[in-house]
GROMACS .gro file of N, CA and C in nm:
model
  483
    1MET      N    1  -3.673   1.531   3.126
    1MET     CA    2  -3.740   1.429   3.252
    1MET      C    3  -3.649   1.423   3.383
    2ILE      N    4  -3.777   1.399   3.409
    2ILE     CA    5  -3.649   1.388   3.675
    2ILE      C    6  -3.537   1.280   3.637
    3ALA      N    7  -3.473   1.292   3.698
    3ALA     CA    8  -3.317   1.287   3.680
    3ALA      C    9  -3.353   1.094   3.708
    4SER      N   10  -3.381   1.069   3.810
    4SER     CA   11  -3.460   0.903   3.790
    4SER      C   12  -3.520   0.842   3.681
    5ALA      N   13  -3.534   0.886   3.549
    5ALA     CA   14  -3.644   0.837   3.423
    5ALA      C   15  -3.507   0.839   3.426
    6HIS      N   16  -3.399   0.881   3.429
    6HIS     CA   17  -3.198   0.930   3.386
    6HIS      C   18  -3.133   0.860   3.383
    7LEU      N   19  -3.169   0.827   3.470
    7LEU     CA   20  -3.116   0.701   3.553
    7LEU      C   21  -3.143   0.578   3.483
    8ALA      N   22  -3.263   0.572   3.474
    8ALA     CA   23  -3.322   0.343   3.468
    8ALA      C   24  -3.313   0.380   3.338
    9ALA      N   25  -3.267   0.478   3.292
    9ALA     CA   26  -3.236   0.463   3.089
    9ALA      C   27  -3.099   0.428   3.090
   10GLY      N   28  -3.041   0.523   3.168
   10GLY     CA   29  -2.874   0.465   3.112
   10GLY      C   30  -2.889   0.359   3.205
   11ILE      N   31  -2.908   0.279   3.353
   11ILE     CA   32  -2.883   0.139   3.304
   11ILE      C   33  -2.956   0.061   3.245
   12VAL      N   34  -3.039   0.103   3.202
   12VAL     CA   35  -3.175  -0.046   3.084
   12VAL      C   36  -3.056  -0.007   2.968
   13ILE      N   37  -2.981   0.098   2.922
   13ILE     CA   38  -2.965   0.098   2.762
   13ILE      C   39  -2.826   0.029   2.767
   14GLY      N   40  -2.672   0.036   2.956
   14GLY     CA   41  -2.700  -0.077   2.959
   14GLY      C   42  -2.669  -0.210   2.988
   15LEU      N   43  -2.754  -0.233   3.010
   15LEU     CA   44  -2.732  -0.372   3.035
   15LEU      C   45  -2.769  -0.418   2.878
   16ALA      N   46  -2.883  -0.373   2.761
   16ALA     CA   47  -2.893  -0.380   2.704
   16ALA      C   48  -2.737  -0.445   2.604
   17SER      N   49  -2.670  -0.314   2.563
   17SER     CA   50  -2.517  -0.331   2.522
   17SER      C   51  -2.445  -0.453   2.544
   18ASP      N   52  -2.484  -0.437   2.661
   18ASP     CA   53  -2.422  -0.601   2.743
   18ASP      C   54  -2.422  -0.743   2.681
   19HIS      N   55  -2.576  -0.725   2.655
   19HIS     CA   56  -2.649  -0.793   2.621
   19HIS      C   57  -2.584  -0.833   2.435
   20VAL      N   58  -2.618  -0.725   2.322
   20VAL     CA   59  -2.599  -0.716   2.244
   20VAL      C   60  -2.485  -0.685   2.187
   21ALA      N   61  -2.391  -0.718   2.219
   21ALA     CA   62  -2.224  -0.619   2.141
   21ALA      C   63  -2.108  -0.797   2.261
   22ARG      N   64  -2.058  -0.839   2.227
   22ARG     CA   65  -1.968  -0.898   2.245
   22ARG      C   66  -1.827  -0.762   2.267
   23ARG      N   67  -1.752  -0.687   2.189
   23ARG     CA   68  -1.612  -0.648   2.228
   23ARG      C   69  -1.667  -0.579   2.310
   24THR      N   70  -1.567  -0.487   2.376
   24THR     CA   71  -1.611  -0.391   2.550
   24THR      C   72  -1.573  -0.245   2.449
   25PHE      N   73  -1.544  -0.241   2.351
   25PHE     CA   74  -1.485  -0.154   2.326
   25PHE      C   75  -1.703  -0.097   2.275
   26THR      N   76  -1.734  -0.163   2.161
   26THR     CA   77  -1.826  -0.147   2.099
   26THR      C   78  -1.968  -0.167   2.226
   27ARG      N   79  -1.946  -0.292   2.325
   27ARG     CA   80  -2.008  -0.254   2.418
   27ARG      C   81  -2.080  -0.138   2.516
   28VAL      N   82  -1.958  -0.054   2.473
   28VAL     CA   83  -1.910   0.113   2.627
   28VAL      C   84  -1.934   0.217   2.544
   29SER      N   85  -1.916   0.201   2.389
   29SER     CA   86  -1.933   0.307   2.293
   29SER      C   87  -2.040   0.295   2.310
   30THR      N   88  -2.157   0.178   2.237
   30THR     CA   89  -2.310   0.198   2.225
   30THR      C   90  -2.352   0.255   2.334
   31ALA      N   91  -2.337   0.217   2.432
   31ALA     CA   92  -2.398   0.218   2.548
   31ALA      C   93  -2.427   0.402   2.604
   32PHE      N   94  -2.309   0.454   2.575
   32PHE     CA   95  -2.263   0.606   2.596
   32PHE      C   96  -2.358   0.673   2.458
   33ALA      N   97  -2.332   0.645   2.317
   33ALA     CA   98  -2.382   0.750   2.236
   33ALA      C   99  -2.551   0.706   2.218
   34ALA      N  100  -2.557   0.487   2.303
   34ALA     CA  101  -2.770   0.506   2.308
   34ALA      C  102  -2.801   0.623   2.436
   35GLY      N  103  -2.747   0.679   2.525
   35GLY     CA  104  -2.722   0.722   2.669
   35GLY      C  105  -2.816   0.797   2.664
   36VAL      N  106  -2.688   0.897   2.543
   36VAL     CA  107  -2.725   1.026   2.492
   36VAL      C  108  -2.819   1.053   2.407
   37ALA      N  109  -2.873   0.989   2.324
   37ALA     CA  110  -2.931   1.005   2.244
   37ALA      C  111  -3.110   0.929   2.337
   38VAL      N  112  -3.111   0.804   2.367
   38VAL     CA  113  -3.243   0.887   2.428
   38VAL      C  114  -3.251   0.954   2.535
   39HIS      N  115  -3.122   1.020   2.642
   39HIS     CA  116  -3.193   1.081   2.747
   39HIS      C  117  -3.227   1.204   2.661
   40LEU      N  118  -3.209   1.236   2.464
   40LEU     CA  119  -3.255   1.338   2.440
   40LEU      C  120  -3.417   1.282   2.398
   41LEU      N  121  -3.459   1.173   2.302
   41LEU     CA  122  -3.592   1.133   2.267
   41LEU      C  123  -3.642   1.150   2.415
   42MET      N  124  -3.639   1.156   2.571
   42MET     CA  125  -3.682   1.139   2.624
   42MET      C  126  -3.719   1.268   2.725
   43ASP      N  127  -3.633   1.406   2.590
   43ASP     CA  128  -3.689   1.496   2.677
   43ASP      C  129  -3.809   1.513   2.555
   44ALA      N  130  -3.810   1.518   2.472
   44ALA     CA  131  -3.933   1.511   2.350
   44ALA      C  132  -4.065   1.486   2.429
   45VAL      N  133  -4.093   1.410   2.463
   45VAL     CA  134  -4.183   1.378   2.571
   45VAL      C  135  -4.235   1.509   2.615
   46PRO      N  136  -4.343   1.609   2.678
   46PRO     CA  137  -4.360   1.652   2.732
   46PRO      C  138  -4.371   1.590   2.888
   47HIS      N  139  -4.314   1.709   2.939
   47HIS     CA  140  -4.215   1.661   3.120
   47HIS      C  141  -4.252   1.800   3.170
   48SER      N  142  -4.276   1.788   3.295
   48SER     CA  143  -4.241   1.909   3.382
   48SER      C  144  -4.109   1.936   3.464
   49ASP      N  145  -4.047   1.836   3.449
   49ASP     CA  146  -3.896   1.864   3.579
   49ASP      C  147  -3.921   1.870   3.700
   50TYR      N  148  -3.945   1.959   3.695
   50TYR     CA  149  -3.936   1.992   3.864
   50TYR      C  150  -3.999   2.076   3.981
   51ASP      N  151  -4.117   2.103   3.859
   51ASP     CA  152  -4.169   2.192   3.899
   51ASP      C  153  -4.301   2.242   4.000
   52LEU      N  154  -4.285   2.091   4.032
   52LEU     CA  155  -4.386   2.085   4.116
   52LEU      C  156  -4.352   2.070   4.232
   53PHE      N  157  -4.250   2.117   4.313
   53PHE     CA  158  -4.142   2.137   4.406
   53PHE      C  159  -4.075   2.281   4.397
   54PRO      N  160  -4.139   2.337   4.490
   54PRO     CA  161  -3.986   2.467   4.507
   54PRO      C  162  -3.831   2.449   4.536
   55MET      N  163  -3.827   2.555   4.491
   55MET     CA  164  -3.649   2.574   4.416
   55MET      C  165  -3.590   2.440   4.545
   56SER      N  166  -3.635   2.577   4.702
   56SER     CA  167  -3.505   2.488   4.816
   56SER      C  168  -3.511   2.351   4.818
   57THR      N  169  -3.657   2.322   4.815
   57THR     CA  170  -3.633   2.122   4.813
   57THR      C  171  -3.623   2.076   4.704
   58MET      N  172  -3.606   2.091   4.608
   58MET     CA  173  -3.516   2.008   4.471
   58MET      C  174  -3.428   1.936   4.391
   59TRP      N  175  -3.301   2.022   4.527
   59TRP     CA  176  -3.207   1.933   4.572
   59TRP      C  177  -3.211   1.782   4.640
   60PHE      N  178  -3.292   1.804   4.704
   60PHE     CA  179  -3.382   1.724   4.769
   60PHE      C  180  -3.435   1.620   4.775
   61VAL      N  181  -3.571   1.661   4.649
   61VAL     CA  182  -3.611   1.537   4.537
   61VAL      C  183  -3.469   1.431   4.482
   62ILE      N  184  -3.405   1.586   4.436
   62ILE     CA  185  -3.315   1.477   4.297
   62ILE      C  186  -3.267   1.373   4.386
   63ALA      N  187  -3.226   1.396   4.536
   63ALA     CA  188  -3.118   1.308   4.630
   63ALA      C  189  -3.170   1.221   4.610
   64GLY      N  190  -3.300   1.193   4.698
   64GLY     CA  191  -3.397   1.033   4.661
   64GLY      C  192  -3.407   0.975   4.582
   65GLU      N  193  -3.446   1.011   4.478
   65GLU     CA  194  -3.506   1.021   4.375
   65GLU      C  195  -3.372   0.876   4.309
   66PHE      N  196  -3.251   0.971   4.269
   66PHE     CA  197  -3.152   0.966   4.299
   66PHE      C  198  -3.110   0.827   4.320
   67LEU      N  199  -3.172   0.838   4.476
   67LEU     CA  200  -3.051   0.703   4.621
   67LEU      C  201  -3.176   0.575   4.608
   68ALA      N  202  -3.343   0.660   4.552
   68ALA     CA  203  -3.436   0.561   4.466
   68ALA      C  204  -3.353   0.420   4.393
   69VAL      N  205  -3.362   0.472   4.279
   69VAL     CA  206  -3.327   0.415   4.180
   69VAL      C  207  -3.215   0.285   4.186
   70LEU      N  208  -3.083   0.381   4.277
   70LEU     CA  209  -3.001   0.325   4.234
   70LEU      C  210  -3.026   0.179   4.343
   71VAL      N  211  -3.086   0.251   4.435
   71VAL     CA  212  -3.112   0.070   4.553
   71VAL      C  213  -3.239  -0.018   4.461
   72ILE      N  214  -3.331   0.024   4.362
   72ILE     CA  215  -3.414  -0.040   4.277
   72ILE      C  216  -3.277  -0.142   4.224
   73ALA      N  217  -3.241  -0.060   4.091
   73ALA     CA  218  -3.168  -0.152   4.070
   73ALA      C  219  -3.051  -0.226   4.143
   74ALA      N  220  -3.044  -0.189   4.195
   74ALA     CA  221  -2.887  -0.328   4.256
   74ALA      C  222  -2.986  -0.377   4.298
   75ILE      N  223  -3.093  -0.373   4.370
   75ILE     CA  224  -3.266  -0.531   4.357
   75ILE      C  225  -3.160  -0.640   4.298
   76VAL      N  226  -3.275  -0.550   4.178
   76VAL     CA  227  -3.294  -0.632   4.058
   76VAL      C  228  -3.205  -0.638   3.982
   77LEU      N  229  -3.103  -0.584   4.011
   77LEU     CA  230  -2.954  -0.669   3.906
   77LEU      C  231  -2.848  -0.768   3.984
   78ARG      N  232  -2.933  -0.741   4.104
   78ARG     CA  233  -2.867  -0.810   4.241
   78ARG      C  234  -2.754  -0.982   4.133
   79ASN      N  235  -2.901  -1.066   4.020
   79ASN     CA  236  -2.855  -1.200   4.000
   79ASN      C  237  -2.864  -1.194   3.842
   80ARG      N  238  -2.862  -1.038   3.772
   80ARG     CA  239  -2.907  -1.055   3.634
   80ARG      C  240  -2.783  -1.001   3.536
   81LEU      N  241  -2.648  -0.950   3.596
   81LEU     CA  242  -2.490  -0.807   3.584
   81LEU      C  243  -2.399  -0.960   3.544
   82LYS      N  244  -2.337  -0.942   3.445
   82LYS     CA  245  -2.198  -1.035   3.345
   82LYS      C  246  -2.101  -0.994   3.462
   83PRO      N  247  -1.995  -1.072   3.410
   83PRO     CA  248  -1.903  -0.963   3.454
   83PRO      C  249  -1.822  -0.836   3.437
   84HIS      N  250  -1.812  -0.821   3.317
   84HIS     CA  251  -1.803  -0.684   3.288
   84HIS      C  252  -1.948  -0.581   3.215
   85SER      N  253  -2.061  -0.619   3.356
   85SER     CA  254  -2.160  -0.603   3.232
   85SER      C  255  -2.124  -0.358   3.326
   86LEU      N  256  -2.091  -0.405   3.399
   86LEU     CA  257  -2.096  -0.226   3.580
   86LEU      C  258  -1.973  -0.087   3.416
   87GLN      N  259  -1.928  -0.279   3.268
   87GLN     CA  260  -1.853  -0.144   3.206
   87GLN      C  261  -1.969  -0.097   3.150
   88SER      N  262  -2.053  -0.069   3.148
   88SER     CA  263  -2.153  -0.109   2.983
   88SER      C  264  -2.270   0.014   3.091
   89ILE      N  265  -2.303  -0.051   3.177
   89ILE     CA  266  -2.358   0.026   3.271
   89ILE      C  267  -2.256   0.176   3.314
   90ALA      N  268  -2.200   0.178   3.327
   90ALA     CA  269  -2.149   0.323   3.359
   90ALA      C  270  -2.105   0.404   3.196
   91ALA      N  271  -2.114   0.369   3.152
   91ALA     CA  272  -2.075   0.403   2.987
   91ALA      C  273  -2.216   0.436   2.982
   92GLY      N  274  -2.371   0.374   3.022
   92GLY     CA  275  -2.522   0.446   3.014
   92GLY      C  276  -2.528   0.565   3.071
   93LEU      N  277  -2.450   0.571   3.214
   93LEU     CA  278  -2.531   0.626   3.276
   93LEU      C  279  -2.454   0.730   3.229
   94LEU      N  280  -2.290   0.739   3.221
   94LEU     CA  281  -2.241   0.866   3.154
   94LEU      C  282  -2.353   0.936   3.027
   95GLY      N  283  -2.359   0.831   2.981
   95GLY     CA  284  -2.436   0.950   2.776
   95GLY      C  285  -2.528   0.958   2.890
   96SER      N  286  -2.612   0.928   2.993
   96SER     CA  287  -2.736   0.925   2.966
   96SER      C  288  -2.833   1.032   3.075
   97VAL      N  289  -2.732   1.128   3.118
   97VAL     CA  290  -2.696   1.184   3.231
   97VAL      C  291  -2.621   1.344   3.166
   98LEU      N  292  -2.546   1.305   3.125
   98LEU     CA  293  -2.470   1.422   3.049
   98LEU      C  294  -2.498   1.524   2.971
   99PRO      N  295  -2.621   1.504   2.872
   99PRO     CA  296  -2.710   1.605   2.826
   99PRO      C  297  -2.714   1.708   2.900
  100ASP      N  298  -2.722   1.698   3.026
  100ASP     CA  299  -2.770   1.816   3.202
  100ASP      C  300  -2.669   1.835   3.212
  101ALA      N  301  -2.613   1.786   3.179
  101ALA     CA  302  -2.455   1.871   3.302
  101ALA      C  303  -2.446   1.991   3.345
  102LYS      N  304  -2.512   2.049   3.301
  102LYS     CA  305  -2.552   2.251   3.298
  102LYS      C  306  -2.619   2.220   3.444
  103PHE      N  307  -2.676   2.147   3.471
  103PHE     CA  308  -2.736   2.149   3.651
  103PHE      C  309  -2.623   2.124   3.712
  104ILE      N  310  -2.494   2.041   3.664
  104ILE     CA  311  -2.369   2.029   3.842
  104ILE      C  312  -2.240   2.130   3.827
  105ALA      N  313  -2.201   2.108   3.686
  105ALA     CA  314  -2.081   2.198   3.603
  105ALA      C  315  -2.137   2.260   3.757
  106PRO      N  316  -2.171   2.363   3.748
  106PRO     CA  317  -2.112   2.544   3.858
  106PRO      C  318  -2.055   2.460   3.941
  107PHE      N  319  -2.152   2.357   4.018
  107PHE     CA  320  -2.052   2.246   4.059
  107PHE      C  321  -1.897   2.174   4.118
  108PHE      N  322  -1.848   2.218   4.004
  108PHE     CA  323  -1.693   2.141   3.956
  108PHE      C  324  -1.610   2.172   3.915
  109LEU      N  325  -1.664   2.331   3.797
  109LEU     CA  326  -1.606   2.349   3.735
  109LEU      C  327  -1.591   2.516   3.817
  110PRO      N  328  -1.534   2.605   3.737
  110PRO     CA  329  -1.456   2.756   3.730
  110PRO      C  330  -1.577   2.786   3.668
  111ALA      N  331  -1.693   2.902   3.683
  111ALA     CA  332  -1.796   2.926   3.649
  111ALA      C  333  -1.758   2.990   3.504
  112SER      N  334  -1.642   2.995   3.438
  112SER     CA  335  -1.670   3.038   3.314
  112SER      C  336  -1.681   2.949   3.257
  113SER      N  337  -1.630   2.805   3.283
  113SER     CA  338  -1.657   2.681   3.208
  113SER      C  339  -1.747   2.629   3.277
  114ALA      N  340  -1.818   2.639   3.385
  114ALA     CA  341  -1.963   2.608   3.390
  114ALA      C  342  -2.074   2.657   3.328
  115ARG      N  343  -2.041   2.806   3.279
  115ARG     CA  344  -2.069   2.857   3.190
  115ARG      C  345  -2.120   2.852   3.063
  116LEU      N  346  -1.953   2.812   3.016
  116LEU     CA  347  -2.022   2.758   2.861
  116LEU      C  348  -2.052   2.642   2.854
  117VAL      N  349  -2.012   2.487   2.941
  117VAL     CA  350  -2.128   2.380   2.967
  117VAL      C  351  -2.248   2.443   2.990
  118GLU      N  352  -2.336   2.541   2.962
  118GLU     CA  353  -2.409   2.545   2.993
  118GLU      C  354  -2.456   2.660   2.897
  119HIS      N  355  -2.406   2.670   2.794
  119HIS     CA  356  -2.411   2.729   2.645
  119HIS      C  357  -2.428   2.651   2.524
  120TYR      N  358  -2.320   2.514   2.534
  120TYR     CA  359  -2.393   2.451   2.484
  120TYR      C  360  -2.408   2.331   2.507
  121GLY      N  361  -2.428   2.323   2.611
  121GLY     CA  362  -2.539   2.182   2.619
  121GLY      C  363  -2.693   2.266   2.533
  122ASN      N  364  -2.760   2.357   2.713
  122ASN     CA  365  -2.847   2.396   2.573
  122ASN      C  366  -2.843   2.452   2.452
  123ARG      N  367  -2.739   2.395   2.375
  123ARG     CA  368  -2.727   2.384   2.214
  123ARG      C  369  -2.755   2.255   2.139
  124LEU      N  370  -2.663   2.176   2.225
  124LEU     CA  371  -2.759   2.058   2.206
  124LEU      C  372  -2.911   1.999   2.257
  125HIS      N  373  -2.933   2.065   2.347
  125HIS     CA  374  -3.012   1.969   2.462
  125HIS      C  375  -3.172   2.113   2.496
  126ALA      N  376  -3.157   2.208   2.339
  126ALA     CA  377  -3.269   2.277   2.359
  126ALA      C  378  -3.397   2.223   2.255
  127PRO      N  379  -3.351   2.222   2.166
  127PRO     CA  380  -3.446   2.163   2.101
  127PRO      C  381  -3.518   2.057   2.061
  128PHE      N  382  -3.474   1.966   2.114
  128PHE     CA  383  -3.531   1.861   2.121
  128PHE      C  384  -3.630   1.887   2.311
  129HIS      N  385  -3.616   1.959   2.393
  129HIS     CA  386  -3.690   1.945   2.548
  129HIS      C  387  -3.801   2.062   2.509
  130ALA      N  388  -3.914   1.936   2.555
  130ALA     CA  389  -4.065   1.979   2.557
  130ALA      C  390  -4.104   1.955   2.656
  131THR      N  391  -4.240   2.090   2.768
  131THR     CA  392  -4.301   2.068   2.784
  131THR      C  393  -4.397   2.032   2.839
  132ALA      N  394  -4.462   2.041   2.944
  132ALA     CA  395  -4.627   1.962   2.912
  132ALA      C  396  -4.691   2.056   2.949
  133ASN      N  397  -4.867   2.073   2.904
  133ASN     CA  398  -4.904   2.219   2.935
  133ASN      C  399  -4.921   2.189   3.139
  134SER      N  400  -4.913   2.062   3.197
  134SER     CA  401  -4.976   2.069   3.314
  134SER      C  402  -4.874   2.049   3.404
  135ALA      N  403  -4.816   2.096   3.537
  135ALA     CA  404  -4.702   2.051   3.540
  135ALA      C  405  -4.742   1.886   3.607
  136VAL      N  406  -4.924   1.864   3.705
  136VAL     CA  407  -4.871   1.714   3.676
  136VAL      C  408  -4.929   1.633   3.617
  137LEU      N  409  -4.981   1.662   3.544
  137LEU     CA  410  -4.985   1.548   3.369
  137LEU      C  411  -4.831   1.571   3.345
  138GLY      N  412  -4.755   1.656   3.358
  138GLY     CA  413  -4.587   1.629   3.274
  138GLY      C  414  -4.532   1.500   3.474
  139MET      N  415  -4.545   1.517   3.603
  139MET     CA  416  -4.490   1.447   3.669
  139MET      C  417  -4.513   1.385   3.649
  140ALA      N  418  -4.674   1.334   3.581
  140ALA     CA  419  -4.668   1.199   3.561
  140ALA      C  420  -4.619   1.121   3.450
  141THR      N  421  -4.648   1.152   3.310
  141THR     CA  422  -4.512   1.084   3.289
  141THR      C  423  -4.431   1.093   3.264
  142GLN      N  424  -4.317   1.231   3.297
  142GLN     CA  425  -4.229   1.109   3.400
  142GLN      C  426  -4.185   0.977   3.456
  143LEU      N  427  -4.285   0.999   3.610
  143LEU     CA  428  -4.289   0.884   3.735
  143LEU      C  429  -4.302   0.760   3.665
  144SER      N  430  -4.431   0.778   3.511
  144SER     CA  431  -4.506   0.644   3.399
  144SER      C  432  -4.343   0.610   3.336
  145CYS      N  433  -4.231   0.687   3.303
  145CYS     CA  434  -4.144   0.636   3.255
  145CYS      C  435  -4.025   0.561   3.309
  146THR      N  436  -4.042   0.611   3.426
  146THR     CA  437  -3.910   0.533   3.551
  146THR      C  438  -3.957   0.413   3.525
  147ILE      N  439  -4.097   0.427   3.546
  147ILE     CA  440  -4.151   0.291   3.668
  147ILE      C  441  -4.172   0.236   3.518
  148LEU      N  442  -4.163   0.223   3.419
  148LEU     CA  443  -4.137   0.076   3.301
  148LEU      C  444  -3.969   0.057   3.253
  149LEU      N  445  -3.949   0.166   3.283
  149LEU     CA  446  -3.763   0.071   3.244
  149LEU      C  447  -3.704   0.039   3.381
  150LEU      N  448  -3.747   0.075   3.485
  150LEU     CA  449  -3.757  -0.007   3.623
  150LEU      C  450  -3.806  -0.163   3.570
  151VAL      N  451  -3.914  -0.171   3.617
  151VAL     CA  452  -3.906  -0.288   3.476
  151VAL      C  453  -3.878  -0.392   3.350
  152VAL      N  454  -3.919  -0.312   3.313
  152VAL     CA  455  -3.743  -0.299   3.202
  152VAL      C  456  -3.638  -0.378   3.275
  153MET      N  457  -3.608  -0.322   3.299
  153MET     CA  458  -3.451  -0.324   3.410
  153MET      C  459  -3.519  -0.510   3.445
  154ALA      N  460  -3.605  -0.571   3.516
  154ALA     CA  461  -3.626  -0.634   3.585
  154ALA      C  462  -3.705  -0.813   3.506
  155ALA      N  463  -3.612  -0.750   3.378
  155ALA     CA  464  -3.686  -0.896   3.235
  155ALA      C  465  -3.598  -0.934   3.151
  156PHE      N  466  -3.483  -0.828   3.244
  156PHE     CA  467  -3.345  -0.931   3.196
  156PHE      C  468  -3.346  -0.988   3.240
  157PRO      N  469  -3.263  -1.102   3.205
  157PRO     CA  470  -3.190  -1.334   3.211
  157PRO      C  471  -3.078  -1.258   3.362
  158ARG      N  472  -3.182  -1.302   3.451
  158ARG     CA  473  -3.043  -1.336   3.512
  158ARG      C  474  -3.008  -1.477   3.493
  159THR      N  475  -2.866  -1.454   3.521
  159THR     CA  476  -2.733  -1.516   3.572
  159THR      C  477  -2.724  -1.620   3.552
  160ARG      N  478  -2.680  -1.702   3.603
  160ARG     CA  479  -2.648  -1.834   3.663
  160ARG      C  480  -2.539  -1.810   3.816
  161SER      N  481  -2.598  -1.844   3.892
  161SER     CA  482  -2.515  -1.857   3.989
  161SER      C  483  -2.417  -1.985   4.066
   0.00000   0.00000   0.00000
């Protein structure tokens, strides 16, 4: 799945855990664990990742979609957050992107450590990953998933001002 789908899922998971659990530890640990689980489930849906984009533009596309999801989420959630919601959202986001840590590890870790992250990430991740037969169909699946998650975000109740 593309980054925006995983980001939107992490935000929705964080909001959901914030609504169903009372204790901080329960909210945060549930959001993190559900974020990892949902990442793997989403990657089991046939998709094409970034196959439609040349490698030279991929990081610009990822940065653009990352920014777009965060801006849309900020607009949608401005009246929906509780005082402690950011903890749960951060845990959901971390869990939802952690299985893809291999993509950013080379920028932050020494080469040997980045290779370990890639090795173990692939062992966890590979059994769940499904590729679409068509890059266009795969991209449509991913965009539909992202849009659906953004709509779900808007379904959370507003907080009283």
